[in-house]
PDB file of C-alpha atoms in Angstrom:
ATOM      1  CA  UNK A   1      85.687 -90.342-163.183  1.00 40.00           C
ATOM      2  CA  UNK A   2      83.663 -89.094-160.234  1.00 41.00           C
ATOM      3  CA  UNK A   3      80.549 -90.903-161.440  1.00 44.00           C
ATOM      4  CA  UNK A   4      82.409 -94.211-161.605  1.00 44.00           C
ATOM      5  CA  UNK A   5      83.881 -93.612-158.158  1.00 44.00           C
ATOM      6  CA  UNK A   6      80.505 -92.587-156.740  1.00 46.00           C
ATOM      7  CA  UNK A   7      78.892 -95.688-158.192  1.00 43.00           C
ATOM      8  CA  UNK A   8      81.590 -97.863-156.643  1.00 44.00           C
ATOM      9  CA  UNK A   9      81.097 -96.171-153.277  1.00 42.00           C
ATOM     10  CA  UNK A  10      77.346 -96.676-153.517  1.00 42.00           C
ATOM     11  CA  UNK A  11      77.793-100.374-154.184  1.00 40.00           C
ATOM     12  CA  UNK A  12      80.334-100.826-151.415  1.00 42.00           C
ATOM     13  CA  UNK A  13      78.251 -99.265-148.622  1.00 43.00           C
ATOM     14  CA  UNK A  14      75.003-100.766-147.315  1.00 44.00           C
ATOM     15  CA  UNK A  15      72.049 -98.378-147.556  1.00 44.00           C
ATOM     16  CA  UNK A  16      70.115 -98.368-144.313  1.00 44.00           C
ATOM     17  CA  UNK A  17      68.847 -96.149-141.537  1.00 42.00           C
ATOM     18  CA  UNK A  18      71.559 -95.276-139.032  1.00 42.00           C
ATOM     19  CA  UNK A  19      70.083 -96.118-135.599  1.00 39.00           C
ATOM     20  CA  UNK A  20      70.883 -92.984-133.621  1.00 37.00           C
ATOM     21  CA  UNK A  21      68.910 -92.838-130.381  1.00 34.00           C
ATOM     22  CA  UNK A  22      68.585 -89.055-130.469  1.00 37.00           C
ATOM     23  CA  UNK A  23      66.425 -89.289-133.595  1.00 38.00           C
ATOM     24  CA  UNK A  24      64.646 -92.625-133.193  1.00 36.00           C
ATOM     25  CA  UNK A  25      61.352 -91.048-132.141  1.00 40.00           C
ATOM     26  CA  UNK A  26      61.303 -88.408-134.885  1.00 58.00           C
ATOM     27  CA  UNK A  27      62.377 -90.667-137.754  1.00 68.00           C
ATOM     28  CA  UNK A  28      64.972 -89.995-140.456  1.00 84.00           C
ATOM     29  CA  UNK A  29      66.412 -86.523-140.976  1.00 93.00           C
ATOM     30  CA  UNK A  30      67.941 -87.292-144.402  1.00 96.00           C
ATOM     31  CA  UNK A  31      66.453 -89.797-146.846  1.00 95.00           C
ATOM     32  CA  UNK A  32      66.761 -91.029-150.429  1.00 94.00           C
ATOM     33  CA  UNK A  33      63.880 -89.619-152.477  1.00 93.00           C
ATOM     34  CA  UNK A  34      62.743 -89.332-156.090  1.00 91.00           C
ATOM     35  CA  UNK A  35      61.314 -86.308-157.889  1.00 91.00           C
ATOM     36  CA  UNK A  36      59.504 -86.241-161.260  1.00 87.00           C
ATOM     37  CA  UNK A  37      61.838 -83.614-162.726  1.00 88.00           C
ATOM     38  CA  UNK A  38      65.251 -84.217-161.111  1.00 91.00           C
ATOM     39  CA  UNK A  39      65.236 -87.963-160.459  1.00 90.00           C
ATOM     40  CA  UNK A  40      66.972 -89.232-157.303  1.00 93.00           C
ATOM     41  CA  UNK A  41      67.656 -86.568-154.676  1.00 96.00           C
ATOM     42  CA  UNK A  42      68.024 -86.245-150.939  1.00 97.00           C
ATOM     43  CA  UNK A  43      64.911 -85.333-148.972  1.00 96.00           C
ATOM     44  CA  UNK A  44      64.100 -84.658-145.354  1.00 95.00           C
ATOM     45  CA  UNK A  45      62.024 -87.071-143.291  1.00 91.00           C
ATOM     46  CA  UNK A  46      58.792 -85.558-144.634  1.00 92.00           C
ATOM     47  CA  UNK A  47      59.871 -85.988-148.246  1.00 94.00           C
ATOM     48  CA  UNK A  48      60.749 -82.344-148.962  1.00 96.00           C
ATOM     49  CA  UNK A  49      63.670 -81.877-151.342  1.00 97.00           C
ATOM     50  CA  UNK A  50      67.019 -80.955-149.804  1.00 98.00           C
ATOM     51  CA  UNK A  51      69.466 -78.470-151.340  1.00 98.00           C
ATOM     52  CA  UNK A  52      73.044 -77.314-150.936  1.00 98.00           C
ATOM     53  CA  UNK A  53      74.151 -73.681-151.267  1.00 97.00           C
ATOM     54  CA  UNK A  54      77.262 -72.824-153.233  1.00 96.00           C
ATOM     55  CA  UNK A  55      77.929 -70.158-150.603  1.00 96.00           C
ATOM     56  CA  UNK A  56      79.058 -73.167-148.505  1.00 96.00           C
ATOM     57  CA  UNK A  57      81.416 -74.380-151.241  1.00 96.00           C
ATOM     58  CA  UNK A  58      85.082 -74.989-150.474  1.00 94.00           C
ATOM     59  CA  UNK A  59      85.865 -73.453-153.868  1.00 95.00           C
ATOM     60  CA  UNK A  60      86.590 -69.779-153.097  1.00 95.00           C
ATOM     61  CA  UNK A  61      85.507 -68.467-156.520  1.00 95.00           C
ATOM     62  CA  UNK A  62      82.297 -70.489-156.454  1.00 94.00           C
ATOM     63  CA  UNK A  63      81.542 -69.297-152.933  1.00 95.00           C
ATOM     64  CA  UNK A  64      82.185 -65.662-153.817  1.00 95.00           C
ATOM     65  CA  UNK A  65      79.927 -65.815-156.894  1.00 93.00           C
ATOM     66  CA  UNK A  66      77.119 -67.440-154.913  1.00 93.00           C
ATOM     67  CA  UNK A  67      77.322 -64.851-152.134  1.00 94.00           C
ATOM     68  CA  UNK A  68      77.149 -62.078-154.723  1.00 93.00           C
ATOM     69  CA  UNK A  69      74.155 -63.629-156.498  1.00 90.00           C
ATOM     70  CA  UNK A  70      72.161 -64.713-153.435  1.00 92.00           C
ATOM     71  CA  UNK A  71      71.757 -61.934-150.846  1.00 91.00           C
ATOM     72  CA  UNK A  72      70.382 -62.351-147.305  1.00 91.00           C
ATOM     73  CA  UNK A  73      66.741 -62.300-148.477  1.00 91.00           C
ATOM     74  CA  UNK A  74      67.606 -65.046-150.961  1.00 92.00           C
ATOM     75  CA  UNK A  75      69.499 -67.136-148.405  1.00 92.00           C
ATOM     76  CA  UNK A  76      66.674 -66.766-145.875  1.00 94.00           C
ATOM     77  CA  UNK A  77      64.480 -68.815-148.224  1.00 95.00           C
ATOM     78  CA  UNK A  78      66.696 -71.820-147.466  1.00 97.00           C
ATOM     79  CA  UNK A  79      66.012 -73.355-144.056  1.00 96.00           C
ATOM     80  CA  UNK A  80      68.874 -75.304-142.420  1.00 97.00           C
ATOM     81  CA  UNK A  81      68.023 -78.944-141.683  1.00 96.00           C
ATOM     82  CA  UNK A  82      68.240 -79.198-137.901  1.00 95.00           C
ATOM     83  CA  UNK A  83      69.833 -82.160-136.161  1.00 94.00           C
ATOM     84  CA  UNK A  84      71.291 -83.186-132.817  1.00 91.00           C
ATOM     85  CA  UNK A  85      74.609 -84.870-133.489  1.00 89.00           C
ATOM     86  CA  UNK A  86      74.946 -87.149-136.476  1.00 91.00           C
ATOM     87  CA  UNK A  87      71.568 -87.237-138.291  1.00 94.00           C
ATOM     88  CA  UNK A  88      69.530 -90.376-138.844  1.00 93.00           C
ATOM     89  CA  UNK A  89      69.495 -91.425-142.502  1.00 94.00           C
ATOM     90  CA  UNK A  90      67.179 -93.661-144.500  1.00 92.00           C
ATOM     91  CA  UNK A  91      68.500 -95.507-147.597  1.00 92.00           C
ATOM     92  CA  UNK A  92      71.572 -93.272-147.811  1.00 93.00           C
ATOM     93  CA  UNK A  93      75.298 -93.907-147.275  1.00 92.00           C
ATOM     94  CA  UNK A  94      75.832 -93.654-143.491  1.00 92.00           C
ATOM     95  CA  UNK A  95      79.420 -92.437-143.759  1.00 93.00           C
ATOM     96  CA  UNK A  96      78.312 -89.359-145.731  1.00 96.00           C
ATOM     97  CA  UNK A  97      76.066 -88.108-142.896  1.00 96.00           C
ATOM     98  CA  UNK A  98      77.351 -85.517-140.456  1.00 96.00           C
ATOM     99  CA  UNK A  99      76.593 -82.226-138.774  1.00 96.00           C
ATOM    100  CA  UNK A 100      78.040 -78.760-138.471  1.00 96.00           C
ATOM    101  CA  UNK A 101      77.250 -75.633-136.492  1.00 93.00           C
ATOM    102  CA  UNK A 102      75.423 -73.171-138.717  1.00 85.00           C
ATOM    103  CA  UNK A 103      75.607 -69.377-138.680  1.00 81.00           C
ATOM    104  CA  UNK A 104      73.002 -69.251-135.890  1.00 84.00           C
ATOM    105  CA  UNK A 105      75.033 -71.635-133.733  1.00 88.00           C
ATOM    106  CA  UNK A 106      72.476 -74.435-134.099  1.00 93.00           C
ATOM    107  CA  UNK A 107      73.521 -77.845-135.454  1.00 95.00           C
ATOM    108  CA  UNK A 108      72.776 -78.503-139.102  1.00 96.00           C
ATOM    109  CA  UNK A 109      72.736 -81.822-140.971  1.00 96.00           C
ATOM    110  CA  UNK A 110      75.393 -82.336-143.645  1.00 97.00           C
ATOM    111  CA  UNK A 111      75.913 -84.860-146.429  1.00 97.00           C
ATOM    112  CA  UNK A 112      79.392 -85.471-147.785  1.00 96.00           C
ATOM    113  CA  UNK A 113      80.393 -82.234-146.079  1.00 97.00           C
ATOM    114  CA  UNK A 114      77.638 -80.084-147.606  1.00 98.00           C
ATOM    115  CA  UNK A 115      75.231 -78.368-145.146  1.00 97.00           C
ATOM    116  CA  UNK A 116      71.643 -79.238-146.117  1.00 98.00           C
ATOM    117  CA  UNK A 117      68.612 -76.979-146.527  1.00 98.00           C
ATOM    118  CA  UNK A 118      64.936 -77.124-147.478  1.00 97.00           C
ATOM    119  CA  UNK A 119      63.435 -74.361-149.666  1.00 96.00           C
ATOM    120  CA  UNK A 120      60.612 -72.196-148.347  1.00 94.00           C
ATOM    121  CA  UNK A 121      58.747 -72.217-151.684  1.00 92.00           C
ATOM    122  CA  UNK A 122      58.626 -76.026-151.888  1.00 93.00           C
ATOM    123  CA  UNK A 123      55.249 -76.852-150.374  1.00 90.00           C
ATOM    124  CA  UNK A 124      54.878 -80.521-151.327  1.00 90.00           C
ATOM    125  CA  UNK A 125      56.914 -83.661-151.914  1.00 90.00           C
ATOM    126  CA  UNK A 126      58.699 -83.814-155.250  1.00 91.00           C
ATOM    127  CA  UNK A 127      58.862 -80.050-155.777  1.00 92.00           C
ATOM    128  CA  UNK A 128      62.248 -78.591-156.768  1.00 92.00           C
ATOM    129  CA  UNK A 129      61.467 -74.869-156.948  1.00 90.00           C
ATOM    130  CA  UNK A 130      64.854 -74.088-155.394  1.00 93.00           C
ATOM    131  CA  UNK A 131      66.856 -75.777-158.163  1.00 92.00           C
ATOM    132  CA  UNK A 132      69.211 -73.207-159.679  1.00 91.00           C
ATOM    133  CA  UNK A 133      67.712 -70.405-157.558  1.00 91.00           C
ATOM    134  CA  UNK A 134      69.931 -67.339-158.142  1.00 88.00           C
ATOM    135  CA  UNK A 135      72.542 -69.803-159.478  1.00 89.00           C
ATOM    136  CA  UNK A 136      73.331 -70.565-155.846  1.00 94.00           C
ATOM    137  CA  UNK A 137      71.225 -73.578-154.790  1.00 96.00           C
ATOM    138  CA  UNK A 138      71.081 -77.099-156.200  1.00 96.00           C
ATOM    139  CA  UNK A 139      69.802 -80.543-155.276  1.00 97.00           C
ATOM    140  CA  UNK A 140      72.264 -83.216-154.195  1.00 96.00           C
ATOM    141  CA  UNK A 141      72.150 -86.857-155.208  1.00 94.00           C
ATOM    142  CA  UNK A 142      72.184 -89.839-152.806  1.00 93.00           C
ATOM    143  CA  UNK A 143      75.887 -90.314-153.653  1.00 92.00           C
ATOM    144  CA  UNK A 144      76.731 -86.719-152.723  1.00 94.00           C
ATOM    145  CA  UNK A 145      76.949 -85.239-156.226  1.00 95.00           C
ATOM    146  CA  UNK A 146      75.637 -81.688-156.677  1.00 96.00           C
ATOM    147  CA  UNK A 147      73.190 -81.789-159.607  1.00 94.00           C
ATOM    148  CA  UNK A 148      73.176 -78.491-161.530  1.00 92.00           C
ATOM    149  CA  UNK A 149      70.942 -79.602-164.394  1.00 89.00           C
ATOM    150  CA  UNK A 150      67.680 -77.874-165.187  1.00 86.00           C
ATOM    151  CA  UNK A 151      64.530 -79.766-164.136  1.00 85.00           C
ATOM    152  CA  UNK A 152      63.089 -81.947-166.889  1.00 79.00           C
ATOM    153  CA  UNK A 153      59.642 -81.184-168.232  1.00 67.00           C
ATOM    154  CA  UNK A 154      56.855 -83.523-167.151  1.00 63.00           C
ATOM    155  CA  UNK A 155      53.708 -84.129-169.156  1.00 54.00           C
ATOM    156  CA  UNK A 156      50.683 -82.703-167.410  1.00 53.00           C
ATOM    157  CA  UNK A 157      47.451 -84.642-167.293  1.00 49.00           C
ATOM    158  CA  UNK A 158      44.061 -83.034-167.739  1.00 45.00           C
ATOM    159  CA  UNK A 159      43.152 -79.814-169.500  1.00 44.00           C
ATOM    160  CA  UNK A 160      45.808 -77.930-171.415  1.00 51.00           C
ATOM    161  CA  UNK A 161      47.327 -74.906-169.740  1.00 58.00           C
ATOM    162  CA  UNK A 162      46.152 -71.633-171.281  1.00 73.00           C
ATOM    163  CA  UNK A 163      48.773 -70.026-173.515  1.00 84.00           C
ATOM    164  CA  UNK A 164      50.039 -66.592-172.580  1.00 88.00           C
ATOM    165  CA  UNK A 165      49.721 -63.938-175.285  1.00 93.00           C
ATOM    166  CA  UNK A 166      52.829 -63.292-177.369  1.00 94.00           C
ATOM    167  CA  UNK A 167      54.483 -59.902-176.911  1.00 95.00           C
ATOM    168  CA  UNK A 168      55.287 -59.135-180.556  1.00 94.00           C
ATOM    169  CA  UNK A 169      57.979 -56.645-179.482  1.00 95.00           C
ATOM    170  CA  UNK A 170      59.997 -59.559-178.083  1.00 96.00           C
ATOM    171  CA  UNK A 171      60.012 -61.607-181.296  1.00 95.00           C
ATOM    172  CA  UNK A 172      62.697 -59.654-183.237  1.00 94.00           C
ATOM    173  CA  UNK A 173      64.885 -59.456-180.116  1.00 96.00           C
ATOM    174  CA  UNK A 174      64.487 -63.182-179.625  1.00 94.00           C
ATOM    175  CA  UNK A 175      65.252 -63.877-183.286  1.00 95.00           C
ATOM    176  CA  UNK A 176      68.501 -61.896-183.073  1.00 95.00           C
ATOM    177  CA  UNK A 177      69.595 -63.550-179.816  1.00 95.00           C
ATOM    178  CA  UNK A 178      68.639 -67.006-181.102  1.00 94.00           C
ATOM    179  CA  UNK A 179      70.706 -66.522-184.270  1.00 93.00           C
ATOM    180  CA  UNK A 180      73.715 -65.387-182.234  1.00 94.00           C
ATOM    181  CA  UNK A 181      73.648 -67.933-179.403  1.00 92.00           C
ATOM    182  CA  UNK A 182      71.369 -70.868-180.216  1.00 93.00           C
ATOM    183  CA  UNK A 183      71.241 -71.533-183.967  1.00 91.00           C
ATOM    184  CA  UNK A 184      74.669 -73.205-184.068  1.00 90.00           C
ATOM    185  CA  UNK A 185      73.392 -76.053-181.893  1.00 90.00           C
ATOM    186  CA  UNK A 186      69.646 -76.112-182.536  1.00 91.00           C
ATOM    187  CA  UNK A 187      69.637 -75.108-186.214  1.00 90.00           C
ATOM    188  CA  UNK A 188      68.736 -71.810-187.867  1.00 91.00           C
ATOM    189  CA  UNK A 189      65.179 -73.039-188.318  1.00 91.00           C
ATOM    190  CA  UNK A 190      64.922 -75.088-185.146  1.00 90.00           C
ATOM    191  CA  UNK A 191      65.665 -78.269-187.098  1.00 90.00           C
ATOM    192  CA  UNK A 192      68.382 -79.424-184.680  1.00 84.00           C
ATOM    193  CA  UNK A 193      72.123 -79.922-185.139  1.00 82.00           C
ATOM    194  CA  UNK A 194      74.391 -80.693-182.188  1.00 77.00           C
ATOM    195  CA  UNK A 195      71.426 -79.858-179.955  1.00 80.00           C
ATOM    196  CA  UNK A 196      67.818 -81.013-180.004  1.00 84.00           C
ATOM    197  CA  UNK A 197      65.386 -79.962-182.703  1.00 88.00           C
ATOM    198  CA  UNK A 198      63.090 -77.273-181.311  1.00 91.00           C
ATOM    199  CA  UNK A 199      60.533 -77.293-184.117  1.00 88.00           C
ATOM    200  CA  UNK A 200      57.537 -79.238-182.838  1.00 86.00           C
ATOM    201  CA  UNK A 201      59.264 -79.976-179.510  1.00 85.00           C
ATOM    202  CA  UNK A 202      56.435 -80.333-176.987  1.00 83.00           C
ATOM    203  CA  UNK A 203      58.660 -79.680-173.962  1.00 81.00           C
ATOM    204  CA  UNK A 204      58.945 -76.029-174.993  1.00 90.00           C
ATOM    205  CA  UNK A 205      55.360 -75.714-173.772  1.00 89.00           C
ATOM    206  CA  UNK A 206      56.490 -76.213-170.154  1.00 88.00           C
ATOM    207  CA  UNK A 207      57.087 -72.604-169.119  1.00 91.00           C
ATOM    208  CA  UNK A 208      59.240 -73.044-165.997  1.00 90.00           C
ATOM    209  CA  UNK A 209      61.246 -75.984-167.317  1.00 87.00           C
ATOM    210  CA  UNK A 210      62.114 -74.179-170.562  1.00 91.00           C
ATOM    211  CA  UNK A 211      63.079 -70.963-168.772  1.00 93.00           C
ATOM    212  CA  UNK A 212      65.317 -72.873-166.349  1.00 90.00           C
ATOM    213  CA  UNK A 213      66.904 -74.772-169.236  1.00 89.00           C
ATOM    214  CA  UNK A 214      67.981 -71.440-170.748  1.00 93.00           C
ATOM    215  CA  UNK A 215      69.066 -69.996-167.386  1.00 91.00           C
ATOM    216  CA  UNK A 216      70.947 -73.006-166.022  1.00 87.00           C
ATOM    217  CA  UNK A 217      71.701 -75.199-169.030  1.00 82.00           C
ATOM    218  CA  UNK A 218      72.375 -78.927-168.782  1.00 71.00           C
ATOM    219  CA  UNK A 219      74.691 -81.479-170.326  1.00 65.00           C
ATOM    220  CA  UNK A 220      76.609 -79.783-173.152  1.00 72.00           C
ATOM    221  CA  UNK A 221      74.319 -76.732-173.130  1.00 82.00           C
ATOM    222  CA  UNK A 222      75.647 -73.769-171.123  1.00 86.00           C
ATOM    223  CA  UNK A 223      73.393 -71.560-169.031  1.00 88.00           C
ATOM    224  CA  UNK A 224      72.764 -67.983-170.169  1.00 92.00           C
ATOM    225  CA  UNK A 225      71.766 -66.391-166.854  1.00 91.00           C
ATOM    226  CA  UNK A 226      74.906 -64.279-166.818  1.00 91.00           C
ATOM    227  CA  UNK A 227      74.887 -63.450-170.536  1.00 93.00           C
ATOM    228  CA  UNK A 228      71.294 -62.263-170.940  1.00 95.00           C
ATOM    229  CA  UNK A 229      68.933 -60.167-168.869  1.00 96.00           C
ATOM    230  CA  UNK A 230      65.343 -61.157-168.060  1.00 96.00           C
ATOM    231  CA  UNK A 231      63.883 -59.497-171.158  1.00 97.00           C
ATOM    232  CA  UNK A 232      66.403 -61.107-173.511  1.00 97.00           C
ATOM    233  CA  UNK A 233      65.798 -64.586-172.099  1.00 96.00           C
ATOM    234  CA  UNK A 234      62.036 -64.023-172.319  1.00 96.00           C
ATOM    235  CA  UNK A 235      62.538 -62.921-175.919  1.00 96.00           C
ATOM    236  CA  UNK A 236      64.569 -66.019-176.893  1.00 96.00           C
ATOM    237  CA  UNK A 237      62.043 -68.306-175.197  1.00 96.00           C
ATOM    238  CA  UNK A 238      59.094 -66.535-176.827  1.00 96.00           C
ATOM    239  CA  UNK A 239      60.741 -66.676-180.247  1.00 95.00           C
ATOM    240  CA  UNK A 240      61.548 -70.408-180.030  1.00 95.00           C
ATOM    241  CA  UNK A 241      58.065 -71.215-178.689  1.00 95.00           C
ATOM    242  CA  UNK A 242      56.350 -69.415-181.561  1.00 95.00           C
ATOM    243  CA  UNK A 243      58.494 -70.139-184.630  1.00 94.00           C
ATOM    244  CA  UNK A 244      58.822 -73.031-187.109  1.00 92.00           C
ATOM    245  CA  UNK A 245      55.218 -74.087-186.541  1.00 90.00           C
ATOM    246  CA  UNK A 246      55.411 -73.890-182.733  1.00 91.00           C
ATOM    247  CA  UNK A 247      52.477 -72.208-180.993  1.00 91.00           C
ATOM    248  CA  UNK A 248      53.211 -72.396-177.267  1.00 93.00           C
ATOM    249  CA  UNK A 249      52.510 -68.788-176.291  1.00 94.00           C
ATOM    250  CA  UNK A 250      54.650 -66.083-174.768  1.00 95.00           C
ATOM    251  CA  UNK A 251      57.119 -65.901-171.892  1.00 96.00           C
ATOM    252  CA  UNK A 252      57.366 -62.703-169.867  1.00 96.00           C
ATOM    253  CA  UNK A 253      60.423 -61.088-168.243  1.00 96.00           C
ATOM    254  CA  UNK A 254      58.570 -61.395-164.915  1.00 96.00           C
ATOM    255  CA  UNK A 255      58.465 -65.190-165.297  1.00 94.00           C
ATOM    256  CA  UNK A 256      62.229 -65.246-165.924  1.00 94.00           C
ATOM    257  CA  UNK A 257      62.967 -62.976-162.970  1.00 94.00           C
ATOM    258  CA  UNK A 258      61.009 -65.247-160.628  1.00 92.00           C
ATOM    259  CA  UNK A 259      63.155 -68.242-161.597  1.00 89.00           C
ATOM    260  CA  UNK A 260      66.608 -66.664-161.421  1.00 85.00           C
TER     261      UNK A 260
END
């Protein structure tokens, strides 16, 4: 129902830059952007992806979980989007723009009530390294919908990425976890059932995207960040990437830890 309502709102509001004098020299603070892996998102004026933190959620349980998962060091990676009064927007719904005083007392841009942040580890346009970070940060769409999906894999041009060696100790652990949690949807032999077939599925070769898919989930697939530790998720990923004819190389617990 929300998607239909959001679409109706989008069609009923003109998308244009709000001419606020305080920002006219600096350009837009919030803009409509597109990323290769998450589609349409909000960006800042320089094109960097914007995020919301669930620690700002009005849902008490959601806020509590986010605060427990994302400590001060984690939250410090997210930089509040500064503004003076109502921010200038470009190709976004003007009525969704606003501002709020952040924890430091400085004004911060908001969209549909959500305070907005950039992520310190995003260094270029289109990057979404903060998506799902510690299960506390997510991109927001130009109609104000928090997008909790895992980033989609994107084909890489040029030379193939070198495969990481397979830790054979992880394979039996991965096989056991796969049988218990994944086989019902993806098939005992990766042939697919309710979920996608994993045998011969090229997207499994995208390390970060596949890890985040397991951690966060998307669509009908739940995330397993809370059900499995780093080694178990690395084991499941390694098993799926190197079974049923797949030869995509290993995943390490360190890779999983970096993306939680």
